[in-house]
Coordinates of C-alpha atoms and ligand atoms in Angstrom, one line a residue:
M1 CA -0.2 0.3 -0.4
I2 CA 3.0 2.5 0.2
E3 CA 4.7 1.3 -2.6
I4 CA 1.9 2.2 -4.3
W5 CA 0.8 5.6 -2.5
S6 CA 5.1 6.6 -3.5
K7 CA 4.7 5.5 -6.6
Y8 CA 1.4 7.7 -7.1
K9 CA 3.2 10.9 -4.8
R10 CA 6.0 10.2 -7.4
A11 CA 4.3 9.7 -10.5
I12 CA 2.5 13.6 -10.2
L13 CA 5.6 15.0 -8.5
A14 CA 7.3 14.6 -11.6
N15 CA 4.7 15.6 -14.6
C16 CA 3.8 19.1 -12.2
V17 CA 7.5 19.4 -10.9
P18 CA 10.1 19.8 -13.7
S19 CA 13.9 18.8 -13.6
S20 CA 14.9 23.2 -14.6
V21 CA 13.4 24.5 -11.8
E22 CA 14.8 21.9 -9.2
A23 CA 17.7 22.8 -9.8
N24 CA 17.6 25.9 -8.0
R25 CA 15.1 25.7 -5.6
G26 CA 13.6 29.1 -6.5
V27 CA 10.1 30.0 -5.4
N28 CA 8.7 28.2 -8.6
Y29 CA 10.1 25.1 -7.1
W30 CA 7.4 25.3 -4.6
R31 CA 5.0 26.9 -5.9
N32 CA 5.1 23.5 -8.8
S33 CA 5.5 21.3 -5.4
L34 CA 2.3 22.6 -3.5
F35 CA 0.6 22.6 -7.0
A36 CA 1.8 19.0 -7.3
T37 CA 1.1 18.7 -3.7
T38 CA -2.6 19.4 -4.4
L39 CA -3.3 18.2 -6.5
I40 CA -1.3 14.8 -4.5
F41 CA -4.4 15.1 -1.9
I42 CA -7.1 16.3 -3.8
L43 CA -8.1 13.0 -6.9
P44 CA -8.6 10.7 -3.3
L45 CA -10.8 13.3 -2.5
C46 CA -13.0 13.8 -6.0
F47 CA -13.5 9.9 -6.0
I48 CA -14.6 10.0 -2.0
A49 CA -16.8 13.6 -3.0
L50 CA -18.6 10.5 -4.9
I51 CA -21.0 9.4 -2.4
P52 CA -22.6 12.5 -2.1
S53 CA -23.3 12.7 -5.0
L54 CA -24.3 9.4 -5.9
F55 CA -27.0 9.7 -3.8
L56 CA -27.8 12.9 -5.1
I57 CA -28.4 11.3 -8.0
T58 CA -30.0 8.7 -6.1
F59 CA -33.1 11.1 -3.7
E60 CA -32.8 15.0 -6.1
N61 CA -32.3 13.4 -9.4
K62 CA -29.6 16.2 -9.9
E63 CA -27.3 13.7 -12.8
Y64 CA -26.2 16.8 -13.9
I65 CA -24.0 17.6 -10.8
T66 CA -22.7 13.7 -11.1
L67 CA -21.9 14.5 -14.6
L68 CA -20.1 18.1 -13.7
H69 CA -18.2 15.6 -10.9
F70 CA -17.3 12.7 -13.4
I71 CA -15.5 15.6 -15.5
T72 CA -14.2 17.2 -12.8
I73 CA -12.3 14.0 -12.2
G74 CA -10.7 13.4 -15.5
L75 CA -9.7 16.8 -15.7
M76 CA -7.7 15.8 -12.3
C77 CA -6.3 13.3 -13.6
F78 CA -5.4 14.5 -17.3
I79 CA -3.3 17.3 -14.9
A80 CA -1.8 15.0 -12.6
F81 CA -0.8 12.2 -15.0
V82 CA -0.7 12.8 -18.6
P83 CA 2.9 13.6 -19.7
S84 CA 4.6 15.9 -21.9
V85 CA 1.6 18.9 -20.2
K86 CA 3.4 21.7 -19.0
T87 CA 3.7 22.5 -15.9
A88 CA 1.2 26.4 -16.0
T89 CA -1.1 24.5 -18.8
R90 CA -2.1 21.6 -16.1
K91 CA -2.2 24.9 -13.3
L92 CA -4.5 26.4 -16.0
I93 CA -7.0 23.8 -16.3
F94 CA -7.1 23.0 -12.2
S95 CA -7.2 26.8 -11.8
L96 CA -10.1 27.5 -13.9
T97 CA -11.6 24.4 -12.5
V98 CA -12.2 24.9 -9.2
Y99 CA -13.9 28.3 -10.9
A100 CA -16.7 26.8 -12.6
F101 CA -17.1 24.3 -10.0
A102 CA -17.8 27.3 -7.7
I103 CA -19.8 29.2 -10.9
T104 CA -22.4 25.9 -10.7
L105 CA -22.3 25.9 -7.4
N106 CA -23.5 29.2 -7.5
I107 CA -26.1 28.2 -10.1
F108 CA -27.6 25.1 -9.0
T109 CA -27.3 24.3 -5.7
S110 CA -26.0 26.7 -2.7
P111 CA -29.2 28.8 -0.6
S112 CA -26.5 31.0 -0.2
S113 CA -23.8 33.0 -2.1
G114 CA -21.8 33.2 1.2
S115 CA -19.8 30.2 1.2
V116 CA -19.9 30.1 -2.8
L117 CA -17.7 33.5 -1.9
V118 CA -15.5 32.2 -0.1
Y119 CA -14.9 29.1 -2.2
F120 CA -14.3 31.9 -4.8
L121 CA -11.9 34.0 -2.6
A122 CA -10.2 30.4 -1.6
A123 CA -9.8 29.5 -5.7
C124 CA -8.6 32.9 -6.0
V125 CA -5.4 33.2 -3.2
Y126 CA -4.6 30.0 -4.7
S127 CA -4.6 30.4 -8.3
I128 CA -2.8 33.9 -6.9
I129 CA 0.3 31.5 -5.2
I130 CA 1.2 28.9 -7.5
F131 CA 1.1 31.8 -10.8
D132 CA 3.8 33.5 -11.8
N133 CA 3.8 37.0 -9.4
K134 CA 2.5 38.9 -13.1
Y135 CA -0.2 37.2 -13.3
A136 CA -1.6 37.7 -9.6
Y137 CA -4.0 40.4 -10.7
W138 CA -6.2 38.0 -13.8
W139 CA -7.7 35.5 -10.9
S140 CA -9.4 39.1 -9.3
H141 CA -9.7 40.5 -12.6
L142 CA -11.6 36.7 -13.6
V143 CA -13.8 37.1 -9.8
L144 CA -15.8 40.8 -10.5
F145 CA -15.8 39.1 -14.3
I146 CA -18.1 36.4 -13.1
S147 CA -19.4 38.8 -10.5
I148 CA -20.5 41.2 -13.0
F149 CA -22.1 38.4 -15.2
F150 CA -24.1 37.1 -11.9
G151 CA -24.9 41.0 -11.4
F152 CA -26.3 40.8 -15.2
A153 CA -28.3 37.6 -14.6
I154 CA -30.2 38.4 -11.4
A155 CA -31.3 42.0 -13.2
F156 CA -32.5 40.4 -16.2
D157 CA -33.3 37.2 -15.1
L158 CA -30.6 35.1 -17.4
I159 CA -30.8 32.7 -14.6
D160 CA -33.4 30.8 -12.1
F161 CA -32.4 31.6 -8.5
S162 CA -34.7 30.8 -6.8
H163 CA -33.0 28.2 -4.6
N164 CA -30.3 30.7 -3.7
V165 CA -31.2 33.7 -1.2
D166 CA -28.1 36.3 -1.7
M167 CA -29.4 36.1 -5.6
S168 CA -33.1 37.8 -4.4
S169 CA -32.1 41.2 -5.5
V170 CA -29.2 43.2 -7.4
N171 CA -28.6 45.0 -4.7
E172 CA -28.2 42.4 -2.2
W173 CA -25.8 40.1 -4.7
I174 CA -23.8 43.1 -5.1
A175 CA -24.0 44.0 -1.5
V176 CA -22.6 40.4 -0.8
S177 CA -20.1 40.2 -3.6
S178 CA -18.3 43.3 -3.0
N179 CA -16.3 42.1 0.1
L180 CA -15.5 39.1 -2.5
I181 CA -14.3 41.4 -4.8
F182 CA -12.2 43.5 -2.1
L183 CA -10.5 40.7 -0.8
C184 CA -9.4 38.8 -3.7
Y185 CA -7.8 42.6 -4.6
L186 CA -6.3 42.7 -1.7
S187 CA -5.0 39.2 -2.0
S188 CA -3.3 40.2 -4.9
A189 CA -1.6 43.3 -4.2
L190 CA -0.2 41.7 -0.7
I191 CA 0.8 37.7 -1.8
P192 CA 3.2 38.7 -4.8
K193 CA 4.8 41.4 -2.5
I194 CA 5.8 38.8 0.2
F195 CA 7.7 35.8 -2.9
K196 CA 9.4 38.9 -4.3
G197 CA 10.4 39.4 -1.0
I198 CA 11.5 35.4 -0.7
E199 CA 12.4 35.6 -4.4
N200 CA 15.0 38.1 -4.0
Y201 CA 16.0 36.4 -1.0
I202 CA 17.2 32.7 -2.3
S203 CA 18.4 34.9 -5.3
E204 CA 21.2 36.2 -3.0
Q205 CA 21.2 33.4 -0.8
Q206 CA 22.4 31.4 -4.3
Q207 CA 24.6 34.1 -5.5
L208 CA 26.7 33.9 -2.6
K209 CA 26.8 30.1 -3.1
T210 CA 27.7 30.5 -6.3
E211 CA 30.8 33.4 -5.3
L212 CA 31.6 31.1 -2.9
E213 CA 31.7 28.6 -4.5
A214 CA 34.3 29.9 -6.9
S215 CA 36.3 31.3 -4.7
K216 CA 36.7 28.4 -3.1
K217 CA 37.5 26.5 -6.6
A218 CA 40.2 30.0 -7.0
L219 CA 41.3 28.9 -3.4
Q220 CA 42.1 25.3 -4.2
V221 CA 43.6 25.5 -8.0
K222 CA 45.9 28.3 -6.3
N223 CA 46.8 26.3 -3.1
E224 CA 48.0 23.1 -5.4
E225 CA 49.7 25.8 -7.3
L226 CA 52.1 26.7 -4.3
E227 CA 52.3 22.7 -3.0
Q228 CA 53.3 22.5 -6.4
Y229 CA 56.1 25.2 -6.2
A230 CA 56.9 24.6 -3.0
Y231 CA 57.9 21.1 -3.7
V232 CA 59.3 22.1 -7.4
A233 CA 61.6 25.0 -5.6
S234 CA 62.8 22.8 -2.3
H235 CA 62.8 20.0 -5.1
D236 CA 65.5 21.6 -7.0
L237 CA 67.1 24.0 -5.0
Q238 CA 68.7 20.5 -3.1
E239 CA 71.8 20.1 -6.1
P240 CA 73.3 23.8 -6.2
L241 CA 72.8 23.9 -2.1
R242 CA 74.8 20.5 -2.5
M243 CA 77.5 22.3 -4.7
V244 CA 77.7 25.1 -2.5
T245 CA 78.0 22.7 0.4
S246 CA 81.5 20.2 -1.1
F247 CA 82.3 23.7 -2.9
M248 CA 82.9 25.3 0.8
H249 CA 84.8 22.4 1.9
K250 CA 86.6 21.7 -0.5
L251 CA 87.7 25.5 -0.3
S252 CA 88.1 25.5 3.0
S253 CA 90.5 21.8 3.5
N254 CA 92.7 23.3 0.6
Y255 CA 92.9 26.7 0.6
G256 CA 92.6 26.2 4.0
D257 CA 96.0 27.8 5.0
Q258 CA 96.0 30.8 2.9
L259 CA 93.1 32.5 4.4
D260 CA 93.3 34.1 7.7
E261 CA 91.2 34.1 10.8
K262 CA 88.7 36.7 9.4
G263 CA 88.6 34.1 5.8
K264 CA 88.1 31.0 8.0
K265 CA 84.9 33.1 9.5
Y266 CA 83.3 33.5 6.5
I267 CA 83.8 30.2 5.0
T268 CA 82.2 28.4 8.5
F269 CA 79.1 31.0 8.4
A270 CA 78.6 30.4 4.8
E271 CA 79.7 26.1 5.9
N272 CA 76.4 27.3 8.8
G273 CA 74.1 29.1 6.5
A274 CA 74.6 25.4 3.3
V275 CA 73.4 23.6 6.4
R276 CA 70.9 25.7 8.1
M277 CA 69.2 26.2 4.6
K278 CA 69.8 22.3 3.5
Q279 CA 67.0 21.9 6.5
I280 CA 64.4 24.7 5.3
V281 CA 64.6 23.2 2.1
L282 CA 64.4 19.1 3.0
D283 CA 61.4 20.8 5.6
L284 CA 59.8 22.6 2.9
L285 CA 59.8 19.5 0.4
D286 CA 58.5 17.4 3.9
F287 CA 55.6 20.4 3.7
S288 CA 54.7 19.9 0.9
R289 CA 54.4 16.4 0.4
V290 CA 52.2 16.4 3.2
N291 CA 49.1 16.4 1.2
R292 CA 50.1 13.9 -1.4
P293 CA 50.9 11.2 0.5
S294 CA 51.5 7.6 -1.6
D295 CA 50.7 5.6 1.3
E296 CA 47.7 3.6 1.6
L297 CA 45.2 3.7 5.2
E298 CA 47.2 0.4 7.3
L299 CA 46.9 -0.2 10.7
V300 CA 49.1 1.4 13.0
D301 CA 50.6 0.2 16.3
L302 CA 50.8 3.6 18.1
D303 CA 52.2 1.2 20.7
A304 CA 55.3 0.1 18.8
L305 CA 55.4 3.9 16.8
L306 CA 56.7 5.2 20.1
L307 CA 58.8 2.7 21.0
N308 CA 60.8 3.0 17.9
Y309 CA 60.5 6.6 18.5
L310 CA 62.9 5.9 22.2
E311 CA 64.9 3.9 19.6
L312 CA 65.8 6.8 17.4
R313 CA 66.2 9.6 20.1
E314 CA 68.1 7.7 22.4
G315 CA 70.9 9.4 22.3
T316 CA 69.0 13.2 22.7
I317 CA 66.5 10.9 25.5
A318 CA 69.6 10.2 28.0
A319 CA 72.1 13.3 27.1
A320 CA 69.0 15.6 28.6
S321 CA 67.8 12.8 31.2
A322 CA 63.8 12.9 29.6
K323 CA 61.3 10.3 31.2
I324 CA 58.9 9.5 28.2
N325 CA 55.7 8.2 29.3
W326 CA 52.6 6.5 28.7
T327 CA 49.8 3.7 29.1
E328 CA 48.3 2.2 26.7
M329 CA 48.5 3.6 23.4
P330 CA 46.0 2.1 20.4
T331 CA 46.6 0.2 17.4
I332 CA 44.3 2.0 14.4
W333 CA 43.8 2.6 10.6
T334 CA 45.8 5.5 9.0
I335 CA 48.3 7.0 6.9
K336 CA 51.1 5.3 8.8
P337 CA 53.5 8.2 8.0
L338 CA 51.8 11.6 8.8
I339 CA 50.7 9.5 12.4
T340 CA 54.8 9.2 12.8
T341 CA 55.9 12.7 11.5
V342 CA 52.6 14.1 13.8
F343 CA 54.3 12.7 16.6
H344 CA 57.3 12.6 16.0
N345 CA 57.5 17.0 15.4
L346 CA 55.6 17.4 18.3
L347 CA 58.2 15.0 20.6
D348 CA 61.3 16.9 19.7
N349 CA 59.7 19.9 20.3
G350 CA 58.7 18.9 23.9
L351 CA 62.6 17.6 23.9
K352 CA 63.5 20.6 22.1
Y353 CA 61.8 23.3 24.0
R354 CA 62.8 22.8 27.8
K355 CA 63.1 24.9 30.9
K356 CA 67.4 24.8 31.5
D357 CA 67.6 23.2 34.7
T358 CA 64.5 20.9 34.3
A359 CA 64.7 18.1 33.0
P360 CA 61.7 17.3 30.7
S361 CA 58.9 14.9 31.0
I362 CA 56.5 13.7 28.0
D363 CA 53.3 12.3 29.1
I364 CA 51.6 10.9 26.2
S365 CA 47.7 9.4 26.1
A366 CA 44.8 8.9 23.8
R367 CA 41.3 8.9 24.9
E368 CA 38.3 7.4 22.5
Q369 CA 35.3 9.2 21.7
N370 CA 32.6 8.1 19.6
D371 CA 33.2 9.5 16.1
Y372 CA 37.5 10.2 16.7
W373 CA 40.9 9.4 19.0
E374 CA 42.0 11.8 20.8
F375 CA 45.4 12.5 21.4
A376 CA 47.7 14.3 24.0
I377 CA 51.4 14.5 24.5
S378 CA 52.4 16.9 27.6
D379 CA 55.5 18.4 28.2
N380 CA 56.8 20.6 31.6
G381 CA 59.1 22.9 29.0
L382 CA 59.0 26.8 28.3
G383 CA 55.4 27.1 27.5
I384 CA 53.5 29.1 25.1
E385 CA 51.8 32.7 25.2
S386 CA 48.1 32.3 24.4
Q387 CA 48.6 34.7 21.3
F388 CA 51.4 32.4 19.8
Y389 CA 48.4 29.2 19.8
D390 CA 47.2 30.0 16.3
K391 CA 51.3 31.6 14.7
I392 CA 52.9 28.9 16.2
F393 CA 51.1 26.0 13.5
K394 CA 52.4 28.8 10.7
L395 CA 55.4 28.6 8.0
F396 CA 58.4 29.0 9.7
Q397 CA 56.5 30.9 12.9
R398 CA 58.9 30.4 15.6
L399 CA 59.0 31.9 18.8
H400 CA 62.7 31.4 19.9
N401 CA 65.6 32.2 17.3
S402 CA 68.1 29.7 15.8
N403 CA 70.8 30.2 18.1
E404 CA 68.5 29.2 21.5
Y405 CA 67.0 26.2 19.7
E406 CA 67.8 24.7 16.9
G407 CA 64.7 24.5 14.1
T408 CA 63.2 25.9 10.8
G409 CA 59.2 27.4 12.0
V410 CA 58.3 24.2 9.9
G411 CA 57.7 21.1 12.0
L412 CA 53.5 22.5 13.3
S413 CA 52.9 23.6 10.5
I414 CA 53.6 19.5 8.7
A415 CA 52.4 17.9 12.0
K416 CA 49.0 20.3 11.4
R417 CA 48.6 20.0 7.9
S418 CA 48.8 16.2 8.8
V419 CA 47.0 16.2 11.2
E420 CA 43.8 17.7 9.2
F421 CA 44.9 15.7 5.5
M422 CA 43.5 12.9 8.0
G423 CA 40.5 14.9 8.6
G424 CA 41.4 15.7 12.7
Q425 CA 41.9 18.7 14.1
I426 CA 44.9 20.1 16.9
G427 CA 45.5 22.5 18.9
L428 CA 47.3 23.2 22.3
H429 CA 46.5 24.9 25.7
S430 CA 49.6 26.0 27.6
Q431 CA 51.2 28.0 30.2
V432 CA 54.4 29.8 30.4
R433 CA 57.0 27.6 31.8
V434 CA 54.5 25.3 33.2
G435 CA 54.7 23.6 29.8
S436 CA 52.5 22.9 27.4
T437 CA 49.6 19.9 26.2
F438 CA 49.7 19.3 22.2
Y439 CA 46.0 17.7 21.2
F440 CA 45.2 16.7 18.0
T441 CA 41.8 14.0 16.8
I442 CA 41.8 11.6 14.0
P443 CA 38.5 10.1 12.6
K444 CA 37.2 7.2 13.3
K445 CA 36.1 7.7 9.6
I446 CA 39.1 7.8 8.1
N447 CA 39.7 4.0 9.8
E448 CA 36.3 2.5 8.9
R449 CA 37.3 2.4 5.0
Q450 CA 39.2 -0.4 5.8
D451 CA 36.7 -2.6 8.1
Ligands
LIG1 P1 60.7 25.1 15.0 O1 60.2 24.0 16.3 O2 61.1 24.0 14.1 O3 60.5 26.2 15.7 P2 58.0 24.0 15.5 O4 56.5 24.7 13.4 O5 57.7 22.9 15.7 O6 59.1 24.4 14.4 O7 58.0 25.1 16.5 C1 57.1 26.1 16.0 C2 58.0 27.7 17.8 O8 56.3 27.3 18.1 C3 58.6 27.3 17.9 O9 59.6 27.4 17.1 C4 58.5 27.5 19.0 O10 58.7 28.5 19.8 C5 57.3 26.9 19.3 N1 57.0 25.4 20.1 C6 56.9 24.6 19.9 N2 56.3 23.5 20.4 C7 56.7 23.8 21.3 C8 56.4 23.3 22.2 N3 56.4 22.4 23.3 N4 56.5 24.5 24.1 C9 57.2 25.7 24.1 N5 57.4 25.9 22.4 C10 56.8 25.5 21.3

């Protein structure tokens, strides 16, 4: 039953709401939807209304009413189901049928015009709503024309209105119908105003959406260009840099004894500069690679990852008497090189930005939430003022100079990019001279992809 009802609905919607208006969801789309929904409900009602209609044939010999009823049902079925008819034509047939029904009621059956006038008003308001604003007055003109027609019919006795109390004199008819005409014209003036407002609002929103999409696309293109540029630049810089380093080395070993102290110092400066530049180039290369990892998702045992880190940094950890603590870490589906970079960069910073008089102590924890994992890495180091929380994640931004603490200002940018590439977020809480806690999340969605 539900299946039949939804098929029936879909058929009417497909006929009455053309896909061209469906795409932009403007006011016309809602007008057509309203019209289609009316048809969906009115058709069964037409069939139910056959019952009193058949009653009238049987007991009051009003066959013409039943005939009209069948004609109406036929028209409604035509409007609802015949394909390739324009929606405007369907609406026109519908509205005219409703007006015709009201006229018939007024002429033949209703003992008072009052109820029929309400019917006319409803038909007029409904037509104003489902048709374009520019036709709004047509429906009131039609009501005016019908009222005048009835006025003449009463005055010249063209039709037998003996059953209708309001139609006994022209004066009474004018008194009743003038109210109707006034209300219809009022509706013709007011309803389009509302639609105009909504239409303007929707087109503004659509304009904004289009502009937003265009600038998003432009930004994406620019970002890709920038990444490409960073990749090519850092890649191509490596070779000349290698030449500078090796010839500086040759210069100092072959001609070192011919240089005075100042000359030797200059060579050392140049060598140090080249080493630093090499680090920047390598970091930049890593940064540009984040958005194009060639690796697939895999199950990564974070316990093993951290143990591996301890092995790699054994010397640094021992030299600083550092402690790195964690309780059990999970195994998650993720991109191994990216998560490794994130942990390494955050832990390296925890070891690096320590207080001179205190051995570094770093705590690592993992918390499982509904949709994501949340990791925290807390150190007892220098701490960061809250005004720099955003700055430190930007490329080449540092709070310490490289004489004091070595670095290029790329590590946290890489960490942020990597976390965001995996769909997570990164942030921190910190207190100066107490320590910092860096948090990052890894959504489980990325994990489920392989489940
Ligand atoms: P780098 O360490 O190479 O300078 P990062 O991008 O990793 O680059 O860090 C940016 C800056 O943020 C650092 O220069 C440092 O001033 C600050 N910072 C990062 N981590 C910490 C930390 N754990 N404690 C204090 N300061 C930190």
